[in-house]
Amino acid sequence: MARVLYIEDEQEIGRWVTMNLTERGHHVTWLQSGEEIEEHLAHCDLVILDVMLPGLDGFSIGKRIKKEQPDLPILMLSARTAIEDKVEGLSFADDYLTKPFHPDELAARVEVLLRRFNKNDEILKLKHLTIHTKDMRIVNHETGEEILLTGKQYQIFQYFLRHLNQILTKEQLYEGVWGEPYIEGDKTLMVHIRYLREKLEKDPKNPEIIETIRGIGYRVRK
């Protein structure tokens, strides 16, 4: 289930799209203009946006959304089929669907965008851990306890999960997480890994989640 923010001023199509996506398991918030979108953007996984709206048009709203939240997928809906309109829409939006359209096509495009932007929750199991990748919620399924990480610990662990089963050098990890060149001898990464193991591992002295690959770096293996 995804949280969809849908902006459409036409009542008939608005009700139809909202009902169809709801029946497919999504939670849909339907607005008829772009006036109140700010309070909803932080709580949605995808935006479906009509072009012709009262006040600001969909192109203007979509560009503003994408500037503020580049990782939020936008699907444009429009009766405007001219190539110029499609090109303008796709200059910022992630897909452009012309009216009329079949509900199955809309649903398929929604699913593609959710997969592309990793907005669908995926549950990953590593040893005694259950990881909800969408919101990075980590639970020890043997004890039922949720494991809370610091911001930097989340970043490091997410980097491992994006490169699951790969051996990562200290240079790769440091540059991937901190965005700066690794300086030989710097202990920052090693200290963070130690604290991360203390939270994730059953026995931090004999780690099974974050493996040390002697002379190279680390690996998280499924």
Short mmCIF file of C-alpha atoms in Angstrom, two decimals:
data_model
loop_
_atom_site.label_atom_id
_atom_site.label_comp_id
_atom_site.label_asym_id
_atom_site.label_seq_id
_atom_site.Cartn_x
_atom_site.Cartn_y
_atom_site.Cartn_z
CA MET A 1 0.00 0.00 0.00
CA ALA A 2 1.28 3.44 -0.94
CA ARG A 3 0.20 6.88 0.22
CA VAL A 4 -0.90 8.74 -2.92
CA LEU A 5 -1.46 12.49 -3.09
CA TYR A 6 -3.86 13.11 -6.00
CA ILE A 7 -4.61 16.64 -7.27
CA GLU A 8 -7.53 16.81 -9.72
CA ASP A 9 -10.32 19.38 -10.02
CA GLU A 10 -12.71 17.35 -12.20
CA GLN A 11 -15.19 15.68 -9.86
CA GLU A 12 -16.09 12.65 -11.98
CA ILE A 13 -12.56 11.56 -12.85
CA GLY A 14 -11.37 12.46 -9.35
CA ARG A 15 -13.89 10.13 -7.70
CA TRP A 16 -13.20 7.39 -10.25
CA VAL A 17 -9.40 7.47 -9.85
CA THR A 18 -9.61 7.74 -6.05
CA MET A 19 -12.00 4.79 -5.82
CA ASN A 20 -9.97 2.65 -8.23
CA LEU A 21 -6.63 3.21 -6.48
CA THR A 22 -8.25 2.70 -3.07
CA GLU A 23 -9.68 -0.64 -4.21
CA ARG A 24 -6.15 -1.65 -5.23
CA GLY A 25 -4.94 -1.09 -1.67
CA HIS A 26 -3.53 2.45 -1.81
CA HIS A 27 -4.37 5.27 0.59
CA VAL A 28 -5.42 8.24 -1.54
CA THR A 29 -5.64 11.89 -0.45
CA TRP A 30 -7.59 13.77 -3.14
CA LEU A 31 -7.24 17.55 -3.38
CA GLN A 32 -9.00 19.71 -5.98
CA SER A 33 -6.31 22.39 -6.17
CA GLY A 34 -2.69 22.88 -5.19
CA GLU A 35 -3.44 25.28 -2.37
CA GLU A 36 -3.11 22.79 0.50
CA ILE A 37 -0.45 20.42 -0.82
CA GLU A 38 2.34 21.54 1.54
CA GLU A 39 0.79 19.88 4.59
CA HIS A 40 0.47 16.56 2.72
CA LEU A 41 3.80 16.27 0.89
CA ALA A 42 5.75 14.98 3.86
CA HIS A 43 3.32 12.09 4.26
CA CYS A 44 2.99 10.73 0.73
CA ASP A 45 4.90 8.26 -1.44
CA LEU A 46 3.74 9.48 -4.86
CA VAL A 47 1.97 12.47 -6.40
CA ILE A 48 -0.57 12.19 -9.23
CA LEU A 49 -1.07 15.65 -10.67
CA ASP A 50 -3.51 16.98 -13.27
CA VAL A 51 -2.25 19.76 -15.52
CA MET A 52 -5.33 21.98 -15.76
CA LEU A 53 -6.09 23.18 -12.25
CA PRO A 54 -7.62 26.33 -10.75
CA GLY A 55 -4.97 28.81 -9.66
CA LEU A 56 -1.48 27.44 -10.25
CA ASP A 57 -1.41 24.89 -13.06
CA GLY A 58 0.00 21.39 -12.65
CA PHE A 59 3.26 22.21 -14.40
CA SER A 60 4.03 25.02 -11.92
CA ILE A 61 3.02 22.91 -8.91
CA GLY A 62 4.98 19.89 -10.12
CA LYS A 63 8.16 21.87 -10.68
CA ARG A 64 7.93 23.30 -7.18
CA ILE A 65 7.35 19.85 -5.64
CA LYS A 66 10.28 18.34 -7.53
CA LYS A 67 12.58 21.17 -6.49
CA GLU A 68 11.69 20.69 -2.82
CA GLN A 69 11.49 16.88 -2.87
CA PRO A 70 13.46 15.40 -5.79
CA ASP A 71 12.96 11.84 -4.49
CA LEU A 72 9.16 12.10 -4.55
CA PRO A 73 7.79 10.56 -7.81
CA ILE A 74 5.31 12.60 -9.84
CA LEU A 75 2.86 11.22 -12.40
CA MET A 76 1.22 13.86 -14.61
CA LEU A 77 -2.32 13.32 -15.93
CA SER A 78 -3.56 15.50 -18.78
CA ALA A 79 -5.96 15.73 -21.69
CA ARG A 80 -3.26 17.79 -23.44
CA THR A 81 -1.66 15.42 -25.93
CA ALA A 82 0.60 17.83 -27.85
CA ILE A 83 4.24 16.78 -27.86
CA GLU A 84 5.22 20.20 -26.45
CA ASP A 85 3.06 19.57 -23.35
CA LYS A 86 4.51 16.09 -22.85
CA VAL A 87 8.05 17.38 -23.17
CA GLU A 88 7.38 20.15 -20.66
CA GLY A 89 5.79 17.70 -18.23
CA LEU A 90 8.61 15.18 -18.51
CA SER A 91 11.20 17.89 -17.93
CA PHE A 92 10.42 17.51 -14.20
CA ALA A 93 7.82 14.72 -13.79
CA ASP A 94 8.64 11.03 -13.81
CA ASP A 95 5.75 9.95 -16.06
CA TYR A 96 3.04 11.54 -18.19
CA LEU A 97 -0.28 9.83 -18.91
CA THR A 98 -2.81 11.31 -21.31
CA LYS A 99 -6.58 11.20 -20.79
CA PRO A 100 -8.60 9.11 -21.38
CA PHE A 101 -6.74 6.15 -19.89
CA HIS A 102 -7.56 2.66 -18.65
CA PRO A 103 -7.41 2.16 -14.85
CA ASP A 104 -5.10 -0.83 -15.29
CA GLU A 105 -2.59 1.36 -17.12
CA LEU A 106 -2.68 3.99 -14.37
CA ALA A 107 -2.22 1.31 -11.70
CA ALA A 108 0.69 -0.22 -13.62
CA ARG A 109 2.43 3.13 -13.99
CA VAL A 110 1.95 3.82 -10.27
CA GLU A 111 3.57 0.48 -9.40
CA VAL A 112 6.50 1.14 -11.74
CA LEU A 113 7.19 4.52 -10.11
CA LEU A 114 6.93 3.07 -6.61
CA ARG A 115 9.44 0.37 -7.52
CA ARG A 116 11.77 2.83 -9.24
CA PHE A 117 11.81 5.13 -6.22
CA ASN A 118 11.82 2.22 -3.75
CA LYS A 119 8.62 3.47 -2.11
CA ASN A 120 7.15 0.02 -1.58
CA ASP A 121 8.09 -1.47 1.75
CA GLU A 122 10.37 -4.46 1.42
CA ILE A 123 10.99 -6.73 4.38
CA LEU A 124 14.52 -8.08 4.60
CA LYS A 125 15.61 -10.75 7.05
CA LEU A 126 19.25 -10.96 8.17
CA LYS A 127 19.93 -13.60 10.82
CA HIS A 128 17.89 -12.44 13.86
CA LEU A 129 16.95 -9.07 12.29
CA THR A 130 13.82 -8.07 10.37
CA ILE A 131 14.39 -4.86 8.42
CA HIS A 132 11.60 -2.76 6.93
CA THR A 133 13.57 -1.03 4.18
CA LYS A 134 11.08 1.75 3.44
CA ASP A 135 11.30 3.41 6.86
CA MET A 136 14.48 1.56 8.00
CA ARG A 137 12.72 0.04 11.00
CA ILE A 138 14.87 -2.74 12.46
CA VAL A 139 13.42 -5.38 14.79
CA ASN A 140 15.09 -8.28 16.55
CA HIS A 141 12.42 -10.86 15.70
CA GLU A 142 13.68 -13.24 18.41
CA THR A 143 13.01 -10.74 21.20
CA GLY A 144 10.49 -8.43 19.49
CA GLU A 145 12.59 -5.40 20.39
CA GLU A 146 13.03 -2.52 17.94
CA ILE A 147 16.64 -1.45 17.42
CA LEU A 148 17.12 2.31 17.25
CA LEU A 149 20.13 3.69 15.39
CA THR A 150 21.63 7.17 15.20
CA GLY A 151 21.41 9.09 11.92
CA LYS A 152 24.95 8.18 10.87
CA GLN A 153 24.46 4.54 11.87
CA TYR A 154 21.36 4.41 9.67
CA GLN A 155 23.34 5.86 6.76
CA ILE A 156 26.11 3.30 7.15
CA PHE A 157 23.69 0.37 7.45
CA GLN A 158 21.63 1.59 4.48
CA TYR A 159 24.81 1.76 2.42
CA PHE A 160 25.55 -1.86 3.34
CA LEU A 161 22.00 -2.90 2.37
CA ARG A 162 22.25 -1.15 -0.99
CA HIS A 163 25.41 -3.21 -1.61
CA LEU A 164 24.25 -6.45 -0.06
CA ASN A 165 26.70 -9.37 -0.42
CA GLN A 166 29.42 -7.07 -1.77
CA ILE A 167 32.80 -6.61 -0.09
CA LEU A 168 33.20 -2.89 0.54
CA THR A 169 36.52 -1.21 1.20
CA LYS A 170 36.90 1.39 3.94
CA GLU A 171 37.40 3.96 1.18
CA GLN A 172 34.10 3.03 -0.50
CA LEU A 173 32.16 3.15 2.76
CA TYR A 174 33.61 6.42 3.96
CA GLU A 175 33.20 8.22 0.65
CA GLY A 176 29.71 6.75 0.13
CA VAL A 177 28.42 7.80 3.55
CA TRP A 178 30.41 10.96 4.38
CA GLY A 179 30.84 12.14 0.78
CA GLU A 180 34.49 12.95 1.40
CA PRO A 181 37.77 11.23 0.49
CA TYR A 182 38.96 8.67 3.04
CA ILE A 183 42.19 9.58 4.81
CA GLU A 184 44.37 6.58 5.60
CA GLY A 185 44.54 5.97 9.33
CA ASP A 186 41.26 7.75 10.12
CA LYS A 187 39.42 5.76 12.83
CA THR A 188 36.00 7.41 12.36
CA LEU A 189 34.49 4.60 10.29
CA MET A 190 35.91 1.88 12.53
CA VAL A 191 34.39 3.50 15.63
CA HIS A 192 30.96 3.80 13.97
CA ILE A 193 31.10 0.16 12.85
CA ARG A 194 31.92 -0.91 16.41
CA TYR A 195 28.95 0.98 17.86
CA LEU A 196 26.71 -0.33 15.05
CA ARG A 197 27.71 -3.90 15.84
CA GLU A 198 26.94 -3.36 19.51
CA LYS A 199 23.34 -2.61 18.52
CA LEU A 200 22.85 -5.15 15.72
CA GLU A 201 24.91 -8.20 16.66
CA LYS A 202 24.09 -10.92 19.18
CA ASP A 203 27.78 -11.08 19.99
CA PRO A 204 29.61 -7.93 18.80
CA LYS A 205 32.98 -9.65 19.33
CA ASN A 206 31.96 -12.37 16.84
CA PRO A 207 29.83 -10.45 14.32
CA GLU A 208 27.51 -12.30 11.93
CA ILE A 209 25.74 -9.29 10.37
CA ILE A 210 28.66 -6.98 9.53
CA GLU A 211 31.58 -9.19 8.59
CA THR A 212 35.18 -8.00 8.61
CA ILE A 213 37.04 -9.00 5.46
CA ARG A 214 40.61 -8.90 6.69
CA GLY A 215 42.86 -6.51 4.80
CA ILE A 216 39.97 -5.21 2.62
CA GLY A 217 36.94 -3.92 4.48
CA TYR A 218 33.46 -5.16 5.43
CA ARG A 219 30.47 -7.06 4.07
CA VAL A 220 26.82 -7.59 4.98
CA ARG A 221 25.69 -10.88 3.53
CA LYS A 222 22.14 -12.16 3.22
#
